[in-house]
Short mmCIF file of C-alpha atoms in Angstrom, two decimals:
data_model
loop_
_atom_site.label_atom_id
_atom_site.label_comp_id
_atom_site.label_asym_id
_atom_site.label_seq_id
_atom_site.Cartn_x
_atom_site.Cartn_y
_atom_site.Cartn_z
CA MET A 271 -15.74 3.52 10.19
CA GLU A 272 -14.70 2.79 13.75
CA LEU A 273 -11.05 3.42 14.50
CA ARG A 274 -8.83 0.62 15.76
CA PRO A 275 -5.20 0.51 16.98
CA LEU A 276 -2.74 0.54 14.11
CA GLY A 277 0.14 -1.08 15.96
CA SER A 278 0.82 -0.78 19.68
CA GLN A 279 2.36 2.70 19.81
CA GLY A 280 -0.89 4.72 19.97
CA LEU A 281 -1.87 5.36 16.35
CA MET A 282 -5.57 4.84 15.58
CA ALA A 283 -6.98 4.33 12.08
CA PRO A 284 -10.03 2.92 10.25
CA PRO A 285 -9.78 -0.77 9.26
CA MET A 286 -9.32 0.18 5.62
CA GLY A 287 -7.24 2.94 4.10
CA LEU A 288 -6.79 4.37 0.61
CA GLY A 289 -3.64 3.77 -1.42
CA CYS A 290 -3.02 6.95 -3.39
CA MET A 291 0.02 6.02 -5.51
CA GLY A 292 -1.99 4.95 -8.55
CA MET A 293 -3.64 8.36 -8.73
CA THR A 294 -0.45 9.86 -10.13
CA ALA A 295 1.88 7.08 -11.24
CA PHE A 296 2.41 3.68 -12.83
CA TYR A 297 -1.17 2.72 -13.74
CA ASP A 298 -2.17 4.43 -17.00
CA VAL A 299 -2.26 7.93 -15.53
CA ASN A 300 -3.20 11.06 -17.44
CA HIS A 301 -2.54 13.80 -14.88
CA ASP A 302 -4.73 16.47 -16.46
CA GLU A 303 -7.63 14.07 -16.94
CA HIS A 304 -7.40 12.17 -13.64
CA GLU A 305 -6.61 14.83 -11.04
CA GLU A 306 -10.18 16.11 -10.74
CA ILE A 307 -11.51 12.56 -10.42
CA SER A 308 -8.86 11.68 -7.83
CA LEU A 309 -9.72 14.74 -5.75
CA ARG A 310 -13.39 13.75 -5.80
CA THR A 311 -12.32 10.30 -4.65
CA LEU A 312 -10.42 11.84 -1.73
CA ASP A 313 -13.53 13.90 -0.86
CA ARG A 314 -15.65 10.76 -0.86
CA ALA A 315 -13.07 8.85 1.19
CA LEU A 316 -13.41 11.42 3.95
CA GLU A 317 -17.20 11.16 3.84
CA LEU A 318 -17.00 7.36 4.20
CA GLY A 319 -14.50 7.50 7.03
CA VAL A 320 -11.69 6.11 4.88
CA ASN A 321 -9.40 8.92 6.02
CA PHE A 322 -6.18 6.88 6.26
CA LEU A 323 -4.35 8.06 3.13
CA VAL A 324 -1.14 6.37 2.04
CA SER A 325 1.02 8.43 -0.31
CA LYS A 326 4.53 8.28 -1.78
CA GLY A 327 6.93 11.17 -2.17
CA PHE A 328 8.63 9.68 -5.22
CA ALA A 329 5.50 8.57 -7.09
CA SER A 330 5.65 10.66 -10.28
CA CYS A 331 8.13 13.22 -8.93
CA GLY A 332 6.19 14.16 -5.81
CA ARG A 333 2.87 14.71 -7.58
CA ASN A 334 1.25 12.18 -5.29
CA GLU A 335 1.97 14.12 -2.11
CA GLU A 336 0.98 17.35 -3.83
CA LEU A 337 -2.37 15.78 -4.74
CA VAL A 338 -2.97 14.64 -1.15
CA GLY A 339 -1.89 18.11 -0.04
CA LYS A 340 -4.77 19.63 -2.01
CA ALA A 341 -7.22 17.45 -0.07
CA ILE A 342 -5.59 18.51 3.19
CA LYS A 343 -5.85 22.16 2.24
CA LYS A 344 -9.52 21.77 1.34
CA HIS A 345 -10.69 19.77 4.37
CA GLY A 346 -8.14 20.49 7.10
CA ARG A 347 -5.12 18.55 8.37
CA ASP A 348 -6.92 17.05 11.36
CA LYS A 349 -9.39 15.24 9.10
CA PHE A 350 -6.78 12.82 7.74
CA ILE A 351 -4.27 10.23 8.90
CA ILE A 352 -1.38 10.65 6.47
CA ALA A 353 1.28 8.05 5.70
CA THR A 354 4.15 8.58 3.30
CA LYS A 355 7.67 7.24 2.76
CA PHE A 356 11.33 8.08 2.73
CA GLY A 357 14.25 6.16 1.28
CA ALA A 358 13.34 6.02 -2.40
CA GLU A 359 14.74 8.18 -5.16
CA TYR A 360 15.57 7.66 -8.83
CA THR A 361 18.22 9.01 -11.18
CA ALA A 362 17.31 10.56 -14.54
CA ASP A 363 17.70 7.14 -16.18
CA ALA A 364 15.30 5.52 -13.68
CA LYS A 365 17.93 3.81 -11.54
CA PRO A 366 17.48 3.78 -7.74
CA VAL A 367 19.76 6.12 -5.79
CA PRO A 368 21.80 4.17 -3.17
CA HIS A 369 22.52 4.95 0.50
CA LEU A 370 19.11 6.50 1.16
CA GLY A 371 19.06 5.32 4.74
CA ARG A 372 21.71 7.88 5.66
CA PRO A 373 20.53 10.59 8.08
CA GLU A 374 20.95 13.46 5.61
CA HIS A 375 18.66 11.74 3.09
CA VAL A 376 16.08 10.82 5.72
CA ARG A 377 15.79 14.45 6.82
CA ARG A 378 15.78 15.81 3.26
CA HIS A 379 13.01 13.47 2.21
CA CYS A 380 10.96 14.40 5.26
CA GLU A 381 11.32 18.14 4.68
CA ASP A 382 10.40 17.71 1.01
CA SER A 383 7.33 15.62 1.90
CA LEU A 384 6.11 18.12 4.48
CA LYS A 385 6.39 20.89 1.90
CA ARG A 386 4.50 18.98 -0.79
CA LEU A 387 1.79 17.86 1.63
CA GLY A 388 1.42 21.36 3.04
CA THR A 389 1.62 20.16 6.63
CA ASP A 390 4.03 20.30 9.54
CA TYR A 391 3.79 16.63 10.54
CA ILE A 392 3.40 13.14 9.09
CA ASP A 393 1.31 10.63 11.02
CA LEU A 394 3.05 7.47 9.79
CA TYR A 395 6.47 7.71 8.14
CA TYR A 396 7.68 4.56 6.39
CA MET A 397 11.18 3.59 5.38
CA HIS A 398 10.44 2.48 1.82
CA ARG A 399 13.40 0.13 1.29
CA MET A 400 16.01 -1.12 3.71
CA ASP A 401 19.46 0.32 3.00
CA PRO A 402 22.15 -2.39 3.33
CA THR A 403 24.89 0.27 3.25
CA THR A 404 23.66 2.16 6.33
CA PRO A 405 23.24 0.67 9.82
CA ILE A 406 19.59 0.76 10.84
CA GLU A 407 20.71 2.49 14.07
CA GLU A 408 21.81 5.53 12.05
CA THR A 409 18.60 5.65 10.05
CA MET A 410 16.32 5.27 13.04
CA GLY A 411 18.44 7.72 15.01
CA GLU A 412 17.53 10.45 12.55
CA VAL A 413 13.89 9.38 12.62
CA LYS A 414 13.96 9.76 16.40
CA LYS A 415 15.11 13.35 15.93
CA LEU A 416 12.22 14.01 13.54
CA ILE A 417 9.83 12.60 16.14
CA ALA A 418 11.33 14.82 18.83
CA GLU A 419 10.83 17.82 16.54
CA GLY A 420 7.16 16.90 16.01
CA LYS A 421 7.59 16.31 12.28
CA VAL A 422 6.83 12.58 12.52
CA LYS A 423 4.34 10.88 14.86
CA TYR A 424 4.80 7.15 14.17
CA VAL A 425 7.26 5.02 12.22
CA GLY A 426 6.82 2.19 9.74
CA LEU A 427 8.82 -0.04 7.40
CA SER A 428 7.96 -1.15 3.89
CA GLU A 429 9.19 -4.29 2.11
CA CYS A 430 11.28 -5.47 5.06
CA THR A 431 12.29 -8.93 6.19
CA ALA A 432 11.45 -10.30 9.62
CA ALA A 433 15.07 -9.78 10.71
CA GLU A 434 15.07 -6.18 9.50
CA LEU A 435 11.85 -5.50 11.37
CA ARG A 436 13.36 -6.84 14.59
CA ALA A 437 16.52 -4.78 14.16
CA ALA A 438 14.64 -1.54 13.50
CA HIS A 439 12.09 -2.14 16.27
CA ALA A 440 14.92 -2.60 18.79
CA VAL A 441 16.09 0.96 18.05
CA GLN A 442 12.80 2.76 17.40
CA PRO A 443 9.39 1.16 18.08
CA ILE A 444 7.70 0.41 14.76
CA SER A 445 3.94 0.91 14.45
CA ALA A 446 3.33 -0.76 11.09
CA ILE A 447 4.86 -2.57 8.17
CA GLN A 448 3.51 -2.03 4.67
CA MET A 449 3.73 -5.20 2.61
CA GLU A 450 1.97 -6.66 -0.42
CA TRP A 451 -0.61 -9.15 0.84
CA SER A 452 -3.61 -10.52 -0.99
CA LEU A 453 -5.22 -13.72 -2.19
CA GLN A 454 -2.52 -13.68 -4.89
CA THR A 455 0.51 -12.71 -2.80
CA ARG A 456 0.91 -14.57 0.47
CA ASP A 457 4.65 -14.99 0.97
CA ILE A 458 4.72 -12.74 4.07
CA GLU A 459 2.57 -15.18 6.04
CA LYS A 460 5.41 -17.57 6.91
CA ASP A 461 7.85 -15.31 8.78
CA ILE A 462 6.95 -11.62 8.57
CA VAL A 463 3.35 -11.71 9.84
CA PRO A 464 4.20 -13.80 12.93
CA THR A 465 7.13 -11.49 13.74
CA ALA A 466 4.97 -8.39 13.37
CA ARG A 467 2.37 -9.86 15.70
CA GLU A 468 4.98 -10.83 18.27
CA LEU A 469 6.21 -7.21 18.30
CA GLY A 470 2.77 -5.58 18.25
CA VAL A 471 3.26 -4.18 14.74
CA ALA A 472 0.29 -3.72 12.39
CA ILE A 473 0.31 -5.00 8.82
CA VAL A 474 -0.78 -2.50 6.17
CA ALA A 475 -1.60 -4.58 3.09
CA TYR A 476 -0.91 -2.82 -0.19
CA SER A 477 -2.14 -4.10 -3.58
CA PRO A 478 -4.82 -6.16 -1.77
CA LEU A 479 -6.67 -6.53 -5.08
CA GLY A 480 -3.77 -8.12 -6.93
CA ARG A 481 -3.04 -4.92 -8.87
CA GLY A 482 -6.44 -5.18 -10.54
CA LEU A 483 -6.78 -8.90 -11.17
CA LEU A 484 -8.82 -9.58 -8.04
CA SER A 485 -11.16 -6.68 -8.79
CA ASN A 486 -11.92 -8.16 -12.22
CA THR A 487 -10.39 -5.11 -13.94
CA PHE A 488 -8.75 -7.24 -16.63
CA LYS A 489 -10.17 -10.19 -18.53
CA SER A 490 -7.21 -10.55 -20.89
CA ARG A 491 -3.68 -9.21 -21.11
CA SER A 492 -4.73 -7.00 -24.01
CA ASP A 493 -6.90 -5.01 -21.56
CA ILE A 494 -3.72 -3.58 -20.02
CA LYS A 495 -2.69 -0.40 -21.82
CA GLU A 496 0.79 -0.01 -23.27
CA ASN A 497 1.84 2.71 -20.79
CA ASP A 498 0.71 0.69 -17.77
CA TRP A 499 3.50 -0.63 -15.51
CA ARG A 500 1.58 -3.87 -14.98
CA ARG A 501 2.60 -5.06 -18.44
CA PHE A 502 6.09 -5.60 -16.98
CA ASN A 503 4.90 -7.40 -13.84
CA PRO A 504 5.30 -11.22 -14.02
CA ARG A 505 1.77 -11.65 -12.68
CA PHE A 506 0.48 -10.20 -15.95
CA SER A 507 2.96 -11.86 -18.30
CA GLU A 508 1.76 -14.01 -21.19
CA GLU A 509 3.03 -17.03 -19.28
CA ASN A 510 1.08 -16.32 -16.07
CA PHE A 511 -1.94 -14.20 -16.95
CA ASP A 512 -4.37 -16.88 -18.06
CA THR A 513 -3.73 -19.16 -15.08
CA ASN A 514 -4.05 -16.27 -12.66
CA TYR A 515 -7.22 -15.07 -14.33
CA GLN A 516 -8.79 -18.51 -14.06
CA ASN A 517 -8.15 -18.35 -10.31
CA THR A 518 -9.91 -14.99 -10.13
CA LEU A 519 -12.96 -16.56 -11.76
CA LYS A 520 -13.09 -19.08 -8.91
CA ILE A 521 -12.89 -16.22 -6.41
CA LYS A 522 -15.63 -14.44 -8.36
CA ALA A 523 -17.84 -17.50 -7.95
CA VAL A 524 -17.42 -17.32 -4.16
CA ALA A 525 -18.26 -13.60 -4.27
CA GLU A 526 -21.44 -14.21 -6.27
CA ARG A 527 -22.53 -16.82 -3.76
CA LYS A 528 -21.99 -14.29 -0.95
CA GLY A 529 -23.80 -11.53 -2.85
CA CYS A 530 -20.77 -9.26 -3.27
CA THR A 531 -18.12 -8.34 -5.83
CA PRO A 532 -14.74 -10.07 -6.34
CA ALA A 533 -12.98 -6.99 -4.95
CA GLN A 534 -15.13 -7.04 -1.83
CA ILE A 535 -14.51 -10.74 -1.21
CA ALA A 536 -10.75 -10.24 -1.60
CA LEU A 537 -10.75 -7.35 0.86
CA ALA A 538 -13.02 -9.19 3.28
CA TRP A 539 -10.60 -12.13 3.25
CA LEU A 540 -7.78 -9.82 4.32
CA LEU A 541 -9.88 -8.13 7.00
CA HIS A 542 -10.67 -11.58 8.41
CA GLN A 543 -6.95 -12.30 8.85
CA GLY A 544 -6.96 -10.17 12.01
CA LYS A 545 -7.75 -6.76 13.46
CA ASP A 546 -4.10 -5.83 12.99
CA VAL A 547 -4.48 -5.99 9.18
CA PHE A 548 -5.31 -2.77 7.30
CA PRO A 549 -5.88 -3.16 3.53
CA ILE A 550 -5.20 -0.04 1.46
CA PRO A 551 -6.78 -0.64 -1.96
CA GLY A 552 -5.98 2.08 -4.44
CA THR A 553 -8.40 3.68 -6.86
CA LYS A 554 -9.03 6.93 -8.73
CA SER A 555 -12.78 6.28 -8.78
CA PRO A 556 -15.31 7.38 -6.11
CA GLU A 557 -17.59 4.52 -7.19
CA ARG A 558 -14.86 1.92 -6.77
CA LEU A 559 -13.97 3.43 -3.41
CA GLU A 560 -17.56 3.00 -2.23
CA GLU A 561 -17.54 -0.61 -3.43
CA ASN A 562 -14.32 -1.34 -1.57
CA ALA A 563 -15.49 0.29 1.65
CA LYS A 564 -18.48 -2.04 1.88
CA ALA A 565 -16.09 -4.98 2.35
CA VAL A 566 -15.81 -4.16 6.06
CA ASP A 567 -19.39 -5.42 6.52
CA ILE A 568 -18.93 -8.79 4.80
CA VAL A 569 -18.85 -11.82 7.09
CA LEU A 570 -16.94 -14.89 5.93
CA THR A 571 -17.37 -18.32 7.48
CA ALA A 572 -14.51 -20.68 8.25
CA GLU A 573 -15.55 -22.65 5.17
CA ASP A 574 -15.44 -19.50 3.00
CA LEU A 575 -11.96 -18.65 4.26
CA GLN A 576 -10.70 -22.17 3.63
CA GLU A 577 -12.12 -22.22 0.11
CA LEU A 578 -10.54 -18.86 -0.74
CA SER A 579 -7.19 -19.92 0.70
CA THR A 580 -7.25 -23.13 -1.33
CA ILE A 581 -7.94 -21.18 -4.52
CA SER A 582 -5.15 -18.71 -3.80
CA GLU A 583 -2.59 -21.47 -3.27
CA ALA A 584 -3.19 -22.94 -6.73
CA LYS A 585 -0.67 -20.64 -8.44
CA VAL A 586 2.66 -19.41 -7.09
CA ILE A 587 3.28 -15.85 -8.31
CA PRO A 588 6.78 -14.29 -8.24
CA SER A 589 7.31 -12.39 -5.01
CA PRO A 590 7.16 -8.60 -5.40
CA LEU A 591 9.74 -8.35 -2.61
CA THR A 592 12.21 -10.33 -4.70
CA LEU A 593 11.35 -8.46 -7.88
CA MET A 594 11.58 -4.97 -6.39
CA ALA A 595 14.35 -5.26 -3.78
CA TRP A 596 17.07 -2.65 -4.09
CA LYS A 597 19.74 -4.73 -2.42
#
């Protein structure tokens, strides 16, 4: 895949990345069974040019970064563009630890991530949640020090508001924001996307396949296993599932007309939103990765885009930003 600017600070990346979180956490993961498959998926990602890997230090106690670290060790650090996050930590009873924007936590998380990844620098370092108890100037001040030390190359924010993006960008130029954006989650389009574009900040779209609904992974709520986090997501509740699934069938009909899969049409829709949009669909499967990667070649007409947008507006789904905010 050809590289394109990810933000205006100098970082270059392919138009589509790979979200790695689900390889080790949240989505029906058996670590012993899935690690070998996930590593083969990372091998295949490199072969396809999908070398923008997005990890999380807290996803299943650091296992996610350790997994990505094994791919780095096998293929070499220069083969990958690595993104990971700071500012998220849980207590033993699964409650979020507060004040994680403080400098001492920022540095500790960075050092821990570098160790797990087996590298001496992170390409794109996101602040995972905004910390209302710590001025953004303090947080970004410590990030600046990490940049000066060569441990961080570029900076991002995740799950921020437009105002928070402006405040952070005024202290330390932000390269990208990572937000949920898909045909089923479009609440960032009103304020956050225009602000990012004004500031020259790229939008990295996570869960671009609606956490599996847009890829036709589930046909009924009973398809979701008991240990899968999605059972607790309002999108998959008994109240919402059927309506949302009916919308996916309409999207599937568009995909069939275009000669592609529902996942490919959903990713193509995002890619058509602008060259500053970088979807990062997650998967443990090399075959699904190959399917997703082909979305970069799909051309949608203005009529296709309008039809898909109309379908996606038929059901308002609870905002993940509201559901997951730590404030």
